[in-house]
Coordinates of C-alpha atoms and ligand atoms in Angstrom, one line a residue:
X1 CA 18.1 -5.3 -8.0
X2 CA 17.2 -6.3 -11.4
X3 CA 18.7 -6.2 -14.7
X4 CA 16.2 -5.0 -17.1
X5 CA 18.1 -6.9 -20.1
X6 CA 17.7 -10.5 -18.4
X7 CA 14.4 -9.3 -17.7
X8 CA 13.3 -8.3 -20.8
X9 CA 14.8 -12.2 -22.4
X10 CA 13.0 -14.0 -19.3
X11 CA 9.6 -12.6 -20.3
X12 CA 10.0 -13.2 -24.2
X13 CA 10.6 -17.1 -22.7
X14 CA 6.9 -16.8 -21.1
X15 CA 4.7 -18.0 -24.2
X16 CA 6.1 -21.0 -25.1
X17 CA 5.5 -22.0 -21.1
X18 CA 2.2 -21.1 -20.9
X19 CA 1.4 -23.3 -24.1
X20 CA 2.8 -26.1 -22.1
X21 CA 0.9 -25.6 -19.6
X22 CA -2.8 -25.4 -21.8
X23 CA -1.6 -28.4 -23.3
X24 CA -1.6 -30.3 -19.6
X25 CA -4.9 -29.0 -18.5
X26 CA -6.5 -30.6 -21.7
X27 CA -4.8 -33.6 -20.5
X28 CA -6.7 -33.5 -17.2
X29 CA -3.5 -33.0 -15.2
X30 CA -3.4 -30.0 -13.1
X31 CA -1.0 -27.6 -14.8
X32 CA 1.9 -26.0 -12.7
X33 CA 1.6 -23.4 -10.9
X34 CA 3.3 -20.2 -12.4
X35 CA 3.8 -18.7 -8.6
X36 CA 3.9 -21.1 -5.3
X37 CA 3.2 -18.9 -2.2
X38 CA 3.9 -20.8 1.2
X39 CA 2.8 -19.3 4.4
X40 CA 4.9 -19.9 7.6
X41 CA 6.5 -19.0 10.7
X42 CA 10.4 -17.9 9.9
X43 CA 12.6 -15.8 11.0
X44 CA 13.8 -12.4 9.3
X45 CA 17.6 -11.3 10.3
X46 CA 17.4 -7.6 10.2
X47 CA 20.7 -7.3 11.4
X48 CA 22.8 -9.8 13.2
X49 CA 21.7 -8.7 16.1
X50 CA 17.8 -8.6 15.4
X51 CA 16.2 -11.7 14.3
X52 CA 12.6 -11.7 14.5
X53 CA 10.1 -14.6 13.9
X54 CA 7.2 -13.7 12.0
X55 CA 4.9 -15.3 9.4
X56 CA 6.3 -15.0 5.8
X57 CA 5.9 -15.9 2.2
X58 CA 8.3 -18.7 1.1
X59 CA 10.3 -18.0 4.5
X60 CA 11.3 -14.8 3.6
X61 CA 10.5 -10.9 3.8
X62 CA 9.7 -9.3 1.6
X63 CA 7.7 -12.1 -0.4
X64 CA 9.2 -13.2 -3.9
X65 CA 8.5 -10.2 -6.5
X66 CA 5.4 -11.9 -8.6
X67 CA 5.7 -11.0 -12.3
X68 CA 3.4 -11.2 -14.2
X69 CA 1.9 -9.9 -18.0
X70 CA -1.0 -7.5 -18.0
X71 CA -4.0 -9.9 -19.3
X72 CA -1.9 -13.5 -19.6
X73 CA -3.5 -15.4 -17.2
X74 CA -1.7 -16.4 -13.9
X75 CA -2.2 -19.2 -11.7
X76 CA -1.1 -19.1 -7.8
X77 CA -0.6 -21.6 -5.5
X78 CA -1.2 -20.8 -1.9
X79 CA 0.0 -23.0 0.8
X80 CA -1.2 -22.3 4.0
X81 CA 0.9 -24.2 6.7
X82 CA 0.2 -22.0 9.6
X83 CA -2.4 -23.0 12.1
X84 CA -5.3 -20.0 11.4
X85 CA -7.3 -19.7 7.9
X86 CA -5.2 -17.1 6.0
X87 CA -6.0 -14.7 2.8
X88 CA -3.9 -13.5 0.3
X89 CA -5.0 -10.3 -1.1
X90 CA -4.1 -9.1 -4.5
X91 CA -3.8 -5.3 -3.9
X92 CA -4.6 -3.0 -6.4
X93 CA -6.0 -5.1 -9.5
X94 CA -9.2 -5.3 -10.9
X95 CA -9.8 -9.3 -10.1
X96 CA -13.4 -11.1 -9.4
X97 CA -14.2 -11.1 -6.1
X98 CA -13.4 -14.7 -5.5
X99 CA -9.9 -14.5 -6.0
X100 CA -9.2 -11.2 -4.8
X101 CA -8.6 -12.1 -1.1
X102 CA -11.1 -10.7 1.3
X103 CA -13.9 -12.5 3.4
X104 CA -16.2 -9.4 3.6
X105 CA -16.4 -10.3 -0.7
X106 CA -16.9 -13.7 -0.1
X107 CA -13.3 -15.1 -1.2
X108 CA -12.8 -18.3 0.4
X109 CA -9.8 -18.8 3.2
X110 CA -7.4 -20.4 2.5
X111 CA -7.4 -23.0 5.2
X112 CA -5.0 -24.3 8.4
X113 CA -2.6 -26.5 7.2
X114 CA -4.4 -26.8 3.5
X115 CA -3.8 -24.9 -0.3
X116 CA -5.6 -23.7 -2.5
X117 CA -5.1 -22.2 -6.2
X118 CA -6.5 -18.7 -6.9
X119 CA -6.4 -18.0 -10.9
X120 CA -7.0 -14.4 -12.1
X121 CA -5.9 -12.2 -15.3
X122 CA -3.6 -10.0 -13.8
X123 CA -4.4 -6.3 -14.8
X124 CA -4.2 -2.9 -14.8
X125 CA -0.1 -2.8 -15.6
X126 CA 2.0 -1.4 -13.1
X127 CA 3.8 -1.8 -9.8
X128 CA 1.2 -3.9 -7.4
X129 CA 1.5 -5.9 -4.3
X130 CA 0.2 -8.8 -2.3
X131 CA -0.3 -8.9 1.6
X132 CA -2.7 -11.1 4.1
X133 CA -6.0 -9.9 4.9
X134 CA -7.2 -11.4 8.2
X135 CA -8.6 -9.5 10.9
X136 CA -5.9 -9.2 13.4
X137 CA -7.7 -7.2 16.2
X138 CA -5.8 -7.7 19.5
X139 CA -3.0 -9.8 18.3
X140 CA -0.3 -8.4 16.7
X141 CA 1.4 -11.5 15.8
X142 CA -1.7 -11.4 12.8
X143 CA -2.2 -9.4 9.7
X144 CA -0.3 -6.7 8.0
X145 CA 1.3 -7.1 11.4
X146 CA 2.9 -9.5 10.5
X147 CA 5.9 -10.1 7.7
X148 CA 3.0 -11.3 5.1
X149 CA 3.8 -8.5 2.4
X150 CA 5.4 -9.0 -1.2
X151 CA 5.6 -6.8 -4.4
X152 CA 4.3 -7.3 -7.9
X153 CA 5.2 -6.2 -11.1
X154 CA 2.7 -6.6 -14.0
X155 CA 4.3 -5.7 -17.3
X156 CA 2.5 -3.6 -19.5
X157 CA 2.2 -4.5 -23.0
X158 CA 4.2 -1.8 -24.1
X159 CA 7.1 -0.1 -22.1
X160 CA 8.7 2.9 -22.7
X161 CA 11.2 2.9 -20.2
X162 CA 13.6 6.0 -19.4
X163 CA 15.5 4.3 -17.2
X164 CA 18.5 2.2 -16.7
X165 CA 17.5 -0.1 -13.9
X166 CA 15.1 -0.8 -11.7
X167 CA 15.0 -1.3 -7.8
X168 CA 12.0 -2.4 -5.2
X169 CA 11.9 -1.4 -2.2
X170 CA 9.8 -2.5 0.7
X171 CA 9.6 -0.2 3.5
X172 CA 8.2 -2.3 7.0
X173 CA 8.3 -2.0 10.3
X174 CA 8.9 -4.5 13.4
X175 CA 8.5 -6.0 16.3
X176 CA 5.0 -4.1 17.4
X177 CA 3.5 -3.4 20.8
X178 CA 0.6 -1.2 22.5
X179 CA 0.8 1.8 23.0
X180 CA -1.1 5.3 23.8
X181 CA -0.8 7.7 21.5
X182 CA 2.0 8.1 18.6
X183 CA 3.9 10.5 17.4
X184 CA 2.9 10.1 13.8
X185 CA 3.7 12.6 11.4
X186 CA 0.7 15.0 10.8
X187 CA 1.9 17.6 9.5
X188 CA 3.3 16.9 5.7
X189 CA 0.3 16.8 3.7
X190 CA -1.3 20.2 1.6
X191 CA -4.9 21.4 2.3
X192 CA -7.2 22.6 5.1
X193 CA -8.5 21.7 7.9
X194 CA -12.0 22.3 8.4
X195 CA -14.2 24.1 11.0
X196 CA -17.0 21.9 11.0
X197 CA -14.6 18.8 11.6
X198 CA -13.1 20.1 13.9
X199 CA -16.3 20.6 15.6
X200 CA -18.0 16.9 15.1
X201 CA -14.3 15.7 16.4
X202 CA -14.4 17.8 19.7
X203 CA -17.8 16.4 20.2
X204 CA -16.9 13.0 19.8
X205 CA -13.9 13.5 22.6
X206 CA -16.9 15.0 24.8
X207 CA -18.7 12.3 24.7
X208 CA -15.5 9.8 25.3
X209 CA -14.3 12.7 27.8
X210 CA -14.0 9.9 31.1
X211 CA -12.2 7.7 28.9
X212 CA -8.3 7.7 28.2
X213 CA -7.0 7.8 24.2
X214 CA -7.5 4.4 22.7
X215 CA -4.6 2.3 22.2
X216 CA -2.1 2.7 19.4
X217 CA 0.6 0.6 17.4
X218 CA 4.6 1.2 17.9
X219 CA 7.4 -0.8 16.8
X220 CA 10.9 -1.6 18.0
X221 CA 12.6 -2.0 14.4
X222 CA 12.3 -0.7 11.1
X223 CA 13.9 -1.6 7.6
X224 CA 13.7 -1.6 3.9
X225 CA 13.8 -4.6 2.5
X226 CA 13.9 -6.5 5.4
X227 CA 16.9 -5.1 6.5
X228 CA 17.9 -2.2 9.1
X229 CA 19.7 0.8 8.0
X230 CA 23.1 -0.7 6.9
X231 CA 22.6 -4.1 7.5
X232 CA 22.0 -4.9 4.2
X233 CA 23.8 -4.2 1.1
X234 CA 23.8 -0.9 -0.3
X235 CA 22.3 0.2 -3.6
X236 CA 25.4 1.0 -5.6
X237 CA 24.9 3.2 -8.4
X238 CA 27.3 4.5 -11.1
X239 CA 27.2 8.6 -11.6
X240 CA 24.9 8.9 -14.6
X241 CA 22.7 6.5 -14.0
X242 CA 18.8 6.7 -14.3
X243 CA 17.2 4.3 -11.7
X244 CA 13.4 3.9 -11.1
X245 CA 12.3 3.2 -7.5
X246 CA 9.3 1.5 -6.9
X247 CA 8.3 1.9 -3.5
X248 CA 6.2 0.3 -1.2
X249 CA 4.9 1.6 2.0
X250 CA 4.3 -2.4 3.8
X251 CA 3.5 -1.2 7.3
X252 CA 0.3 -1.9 9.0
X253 CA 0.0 1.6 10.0
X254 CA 2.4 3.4 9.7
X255 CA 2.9 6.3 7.7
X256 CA 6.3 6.7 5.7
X257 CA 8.7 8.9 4.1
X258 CA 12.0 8.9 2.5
X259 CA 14.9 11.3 1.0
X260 CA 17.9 10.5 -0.9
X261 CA 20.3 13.9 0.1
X262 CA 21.5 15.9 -2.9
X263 CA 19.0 13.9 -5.1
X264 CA 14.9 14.4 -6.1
X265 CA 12.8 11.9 -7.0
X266 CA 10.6 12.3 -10.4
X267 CA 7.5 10.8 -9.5
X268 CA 6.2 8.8 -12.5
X269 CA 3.8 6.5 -11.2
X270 CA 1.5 6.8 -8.0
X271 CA 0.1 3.2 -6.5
X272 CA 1.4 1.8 -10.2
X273 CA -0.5 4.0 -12.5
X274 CA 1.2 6.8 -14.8
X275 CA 0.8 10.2 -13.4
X276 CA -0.4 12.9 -15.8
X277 CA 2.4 15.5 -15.2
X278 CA 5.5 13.9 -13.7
X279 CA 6.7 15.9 -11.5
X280 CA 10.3 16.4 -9.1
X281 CA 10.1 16.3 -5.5
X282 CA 12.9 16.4 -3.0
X283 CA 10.7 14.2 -0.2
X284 CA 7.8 10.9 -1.3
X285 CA 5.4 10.7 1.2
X286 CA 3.5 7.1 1.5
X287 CA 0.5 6.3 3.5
X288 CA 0.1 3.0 4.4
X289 CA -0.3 0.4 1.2
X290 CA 0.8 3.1 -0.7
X291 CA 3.2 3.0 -3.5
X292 CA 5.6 5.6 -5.4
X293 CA 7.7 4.7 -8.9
X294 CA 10.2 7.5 -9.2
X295 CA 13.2 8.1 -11.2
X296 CA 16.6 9.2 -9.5
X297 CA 19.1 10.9 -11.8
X298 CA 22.6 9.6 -9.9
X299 CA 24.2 13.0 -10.8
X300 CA 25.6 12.8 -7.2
X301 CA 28.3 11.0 -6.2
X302 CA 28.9 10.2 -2.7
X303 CA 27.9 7.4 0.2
X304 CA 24.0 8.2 1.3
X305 CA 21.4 7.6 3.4
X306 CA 18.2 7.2 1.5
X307 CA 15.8 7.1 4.8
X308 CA 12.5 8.7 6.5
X309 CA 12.8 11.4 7.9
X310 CA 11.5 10.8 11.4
X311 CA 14.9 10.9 13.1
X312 CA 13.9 7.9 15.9
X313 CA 12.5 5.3 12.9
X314 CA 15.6 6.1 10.8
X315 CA 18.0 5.6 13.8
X316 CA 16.3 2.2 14.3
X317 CA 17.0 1.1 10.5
X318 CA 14.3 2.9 8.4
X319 CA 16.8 3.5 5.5
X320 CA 19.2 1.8 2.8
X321 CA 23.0 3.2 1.5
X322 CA 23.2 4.2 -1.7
X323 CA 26.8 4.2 -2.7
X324 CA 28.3 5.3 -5.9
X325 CA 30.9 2.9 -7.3
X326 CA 33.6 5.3 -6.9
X327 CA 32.8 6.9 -3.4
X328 CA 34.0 5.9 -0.5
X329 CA 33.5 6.5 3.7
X330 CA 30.4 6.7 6.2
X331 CA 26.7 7.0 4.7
X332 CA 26.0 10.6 4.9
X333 CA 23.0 12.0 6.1
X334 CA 21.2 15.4 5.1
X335 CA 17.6 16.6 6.7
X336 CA 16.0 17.9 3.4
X337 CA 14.0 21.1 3.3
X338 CA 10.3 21.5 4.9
X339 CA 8.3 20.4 2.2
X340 CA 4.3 19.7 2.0
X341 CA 3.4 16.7 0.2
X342 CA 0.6 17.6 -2.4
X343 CA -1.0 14.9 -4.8
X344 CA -2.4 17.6 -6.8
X345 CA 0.8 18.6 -8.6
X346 CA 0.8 15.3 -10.3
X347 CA -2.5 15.9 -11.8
X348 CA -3.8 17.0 -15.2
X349 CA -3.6 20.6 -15.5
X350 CA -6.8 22.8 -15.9
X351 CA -8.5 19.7 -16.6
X352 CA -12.3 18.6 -14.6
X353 CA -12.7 15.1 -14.2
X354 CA -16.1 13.8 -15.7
X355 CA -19.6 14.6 -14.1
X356 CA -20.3 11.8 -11.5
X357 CA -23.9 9.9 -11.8
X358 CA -24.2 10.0 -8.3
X359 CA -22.3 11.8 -5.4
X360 CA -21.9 9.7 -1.8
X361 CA -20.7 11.3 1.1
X362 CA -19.2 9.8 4.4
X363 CA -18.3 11.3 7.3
X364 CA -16.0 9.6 9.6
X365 CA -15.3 9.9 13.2
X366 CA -13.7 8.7 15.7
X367 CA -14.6 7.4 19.1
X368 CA -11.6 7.9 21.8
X369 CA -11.6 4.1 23.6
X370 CA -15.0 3.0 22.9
X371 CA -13.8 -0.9 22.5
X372 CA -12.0 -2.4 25.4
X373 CA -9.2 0.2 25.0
X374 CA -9.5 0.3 21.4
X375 CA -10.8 3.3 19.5
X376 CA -14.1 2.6 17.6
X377 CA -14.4 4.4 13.8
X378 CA -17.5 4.9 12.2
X379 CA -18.5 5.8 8.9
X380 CA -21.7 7.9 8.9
X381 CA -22.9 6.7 12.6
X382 CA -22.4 3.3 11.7
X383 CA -19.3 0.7 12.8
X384 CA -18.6 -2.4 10.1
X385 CA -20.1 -5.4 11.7
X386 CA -17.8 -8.6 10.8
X387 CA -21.1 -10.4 11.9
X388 CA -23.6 -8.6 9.5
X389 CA -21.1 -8.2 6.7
X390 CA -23.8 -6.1 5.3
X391 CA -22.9 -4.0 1.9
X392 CA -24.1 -0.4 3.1
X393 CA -23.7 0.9 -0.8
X394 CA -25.7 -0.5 -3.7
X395 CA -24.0 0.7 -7.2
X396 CA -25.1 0.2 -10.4
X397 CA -22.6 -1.4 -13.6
X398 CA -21.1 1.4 -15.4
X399 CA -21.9 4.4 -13.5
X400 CA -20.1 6.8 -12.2
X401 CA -19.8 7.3 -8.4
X402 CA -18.3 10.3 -6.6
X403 CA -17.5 9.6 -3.2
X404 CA -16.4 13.0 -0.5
X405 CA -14.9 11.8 2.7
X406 CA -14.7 14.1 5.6
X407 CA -12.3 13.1 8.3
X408 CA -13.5 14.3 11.8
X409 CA -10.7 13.0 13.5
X410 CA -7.0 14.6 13.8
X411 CA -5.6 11.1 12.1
X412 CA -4.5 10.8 8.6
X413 CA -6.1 7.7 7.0
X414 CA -4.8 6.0 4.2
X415 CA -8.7 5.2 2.1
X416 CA -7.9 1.9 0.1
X417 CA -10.9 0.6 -2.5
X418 CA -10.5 -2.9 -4.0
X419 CA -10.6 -3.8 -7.3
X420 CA -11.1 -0.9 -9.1
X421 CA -9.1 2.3 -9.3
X422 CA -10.2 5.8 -8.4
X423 CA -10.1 9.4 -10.0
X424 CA -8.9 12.3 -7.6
X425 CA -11.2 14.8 -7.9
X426 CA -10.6 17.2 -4.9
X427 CA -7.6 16.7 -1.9
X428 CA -7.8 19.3 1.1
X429 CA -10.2 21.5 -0.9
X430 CA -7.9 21.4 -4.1
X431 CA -9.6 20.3 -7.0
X432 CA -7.6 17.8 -9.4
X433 CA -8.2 15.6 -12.4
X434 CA -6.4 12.5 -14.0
X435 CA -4.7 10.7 -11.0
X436 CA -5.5 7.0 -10.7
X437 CA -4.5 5.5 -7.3
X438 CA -6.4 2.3 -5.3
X439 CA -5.1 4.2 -2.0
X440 CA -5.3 8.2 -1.0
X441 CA -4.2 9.8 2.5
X442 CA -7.1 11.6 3.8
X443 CA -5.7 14.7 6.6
X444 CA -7.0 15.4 9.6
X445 CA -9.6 17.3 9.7
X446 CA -9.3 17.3 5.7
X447 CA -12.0 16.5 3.1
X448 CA -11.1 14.2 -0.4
X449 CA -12.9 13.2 -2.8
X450 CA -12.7 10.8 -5.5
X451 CA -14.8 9.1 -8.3
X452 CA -14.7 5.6 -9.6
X453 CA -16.6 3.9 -12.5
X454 CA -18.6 0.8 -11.3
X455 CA -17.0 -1.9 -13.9
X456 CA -16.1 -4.8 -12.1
X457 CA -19.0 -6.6 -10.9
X458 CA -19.1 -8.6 -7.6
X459 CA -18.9 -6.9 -3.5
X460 CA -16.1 -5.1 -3.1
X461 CA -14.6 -3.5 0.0
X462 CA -13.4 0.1 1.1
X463 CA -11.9 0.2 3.9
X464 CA -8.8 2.6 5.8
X465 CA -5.3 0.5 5.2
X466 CA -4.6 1.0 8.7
X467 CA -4.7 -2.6 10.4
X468 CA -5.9 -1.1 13.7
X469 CA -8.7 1.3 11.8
X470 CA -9.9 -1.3 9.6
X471 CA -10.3 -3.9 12.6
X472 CA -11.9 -1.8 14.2
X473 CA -14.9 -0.6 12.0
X474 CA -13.5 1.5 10.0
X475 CA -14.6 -0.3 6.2
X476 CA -17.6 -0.2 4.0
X477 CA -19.0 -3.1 1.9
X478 CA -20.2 -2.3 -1.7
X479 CA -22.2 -4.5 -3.8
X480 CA -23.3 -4.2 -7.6
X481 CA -27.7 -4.4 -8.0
Ligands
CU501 CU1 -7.6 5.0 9.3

């Protein structure tokens, strides 16, 4: 929890460091760093009784909260002491392709046992996040599987703030294994399934008909902020209070969602960027790499729990207490309402995004065990090739590109594009306008469609945020002509 105050006197502290800092590059000494990240094995205590050892930032989980100032340029020092090459990717800002931390765009590991200093003009403004970007494939001790996930804040040049306080919270599970098949939630998101879908799907299963379901991701323990469900200290609150939430869904794979009983959430911000119509919802839904700013009037008083709402991960710490400063007793707990989660509400009303330049459509499906166990994912026919590391889509600087996914499988996948944002045009056959994310759930059996503007030159990778789709074909390489 931060005070915005001290905050707001840190930052006005920042130019006079950074003229330091110019002063001993021009002496030909290498200026500090203003962030050191240090990747290593450590151990996370959950609760007292669940300590797990992972790989983390600066031996601890979540990473240190980067801050930095929308176009002041940042320098980061990565220290790699682990024995594999690792990547540090900067989710969700519009950075060369060098820095931004993916080997399919040619940015360099960062090696065993070695450093190296990525330097970058952090923008757009908003709530961001860094996590690793290695292929993990098979092991789950690699990855987003892994405790290598941290927020970042990028202040915007000019802040309105209607809000007292704000609070980060880092929702990530534990402790994976194998399994076959989940019990993912499916059924949350607005829109229709379509026929035709449906149909390429059940083909797809024909064809895989001898073979069992491929194998899927569980976990043992879950937690916010690196700790389980009353482990950690609570959020305390005093009645009148206006907090903002930024939250981050940090899983590998997993899809989240969280209620605070007898409070709604105003959603202000989706993935970081300022929503068109803020709107209140009782339930935030977050695919995976997904993130959610919302206000919380504390016109409530009581001891909650703010948690998912699958009853098992919740049980197994997927939550935090949020206790009013006068309350008192056991964290209560209240199922909310059925509610659909619908990304259109947030949009522009009776507003049409602008005419694209060029419309691409992919069509991806699903094929039931096809690797070794593990499902294969293609994208128009074709599987990524970490080999070939071929870009499949050419664009051209400043057009505009409308791309219309159709998901012929029953999964919901959570459609991340680097280093630039995208428009929402259409979300299970709604049309929309105005909503700027860099991640979007697509539903089973669901189209979406979004547009983005080609304006940041260099390859740049699309890919679904799920660790054991992405491994596993499911990405797409663009490059600029
Ligand atoms: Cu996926």
């Amino acid at each position: 929890m931060i005070d915005r105050r001290a905050l707001l006197k840190a930052a006005a502290i920042v130019p006079a460091a950074s003229a330091v800092s110019r002063i001993a590059r021009a002496d030909d000494k290498p200026a500090a760093a203003d962030y050191t990240l240090r990747i290593a094995t450590g151990l996370v205590e959950l609760a007292p009784e669940h300590i797990v050892s992972t790989t983390l930032y600066n031996g601890q989980f979540p990473g240190p909260l980067l801050r930095f100032k929308e176009g002041q340029r940042v320098a980061v020092d990565i220290h790699n002491d682990t024995d594999t090459p690792e990547l540090v990717h900067f989710h969700g800002q519009m950075i060369p392709s060098d820095v931004d931390g993916a080997a399919e765009e040619g940015s360099p590991f960062v090696p065993a046992h070695g450093m190296r200093r990525l330097e970058f003009v952090p923008k757009p403004a908003g709530f961001r996040f860094y996590h690793t970007h290695v292929v993990a494939g098979a092991d789950l001790n690699r990855g987003t599987y892994t405790g290598q996930v941290g927020t970042v804040y990028i202040e915007p040049k000019n802040d309105p703030g209607a809000y007292d306080r704000e609070v980060f919270l880092v929702l990530k599970e534990f402790a994976p294994s194998f399994s076959r098949g989940g019990d993912m939630a499916m059924d949350f998101l607005a829109g229709e399934e379509l026929k035709d879908l449906k149909a390429i799907g059940k083909q797809a299963d024909d064809e895989a008909k001898e073979k069992a379901k491929g194998y899927e991701v569980g976990y043992e323990l879950f937690s916010i902020n690196g700790r389980t469900l009353g482990s950690g200290e609570p959020v305390r609150v005093k009645q009148g209070e206006r907090i903002l939430f930024h939250v981050l869904n940090g899983s590998a794979g997993e899809i989240r969602s969280l209620a605070l009983p007898g409070h709604s959430f105003r959603v202000v911000s989706l993935d970081g960027n300022p929503v068109p119509t803020p709107a209140d919802v009782p339930v935030l839904w977050l695919g995976t790499a997904e993130r959610i700013s919302a206000i919380v009037d504390m016109n409530h008083p009581g001891v909650w729990v703010m948690g998912d709402l699958a009853d098992d991960d919740r049980k197994r710490g997927m939550g935090i207490v949020v206790e009013y400063a006068t309350a008192k007793g056991k964290p209560q707990w209240v199922k909310p309402k059925p509610f659909k989660w619908d990304y259109t509400r947030f949009g522009k009303a009776g507003a049409t995004p602008a005419a694209p330049d060029e419309s691409i459509e992919m069509t991806i499906v699903k094929h039931n065990a096809a690797l070794d166990g593990f499902n294969q994912w293609t994208l128009n026919g074709e599987a990524f090739s970490m080999d070939a590391m071929k870009p499949v889509i050419k664009v051209q600087q400043g057009r505009r590109y409308r791309l219309k996914f159709r998901n012929a499988s029953d999964d919901i996948h959570p459609l991340h594009l680097h280093r630039h944002s995208f428009e929402l045009v259409r979300v299970g056959g709604k049309p929309t306008a105005g909503i700027l994310k860099d991640v979007v759930m697509l539903g089973g059996f669901q189209g979406v469609e979004f547009d983005f503007v080609a304006d940041n030159p260099g390859r740049t990778l699309f890919h679904c945020h799920q660790q054991l789709h992405m491994d596993f074909g499911f990405m797409a390489l663009f490059d600029y002509a």
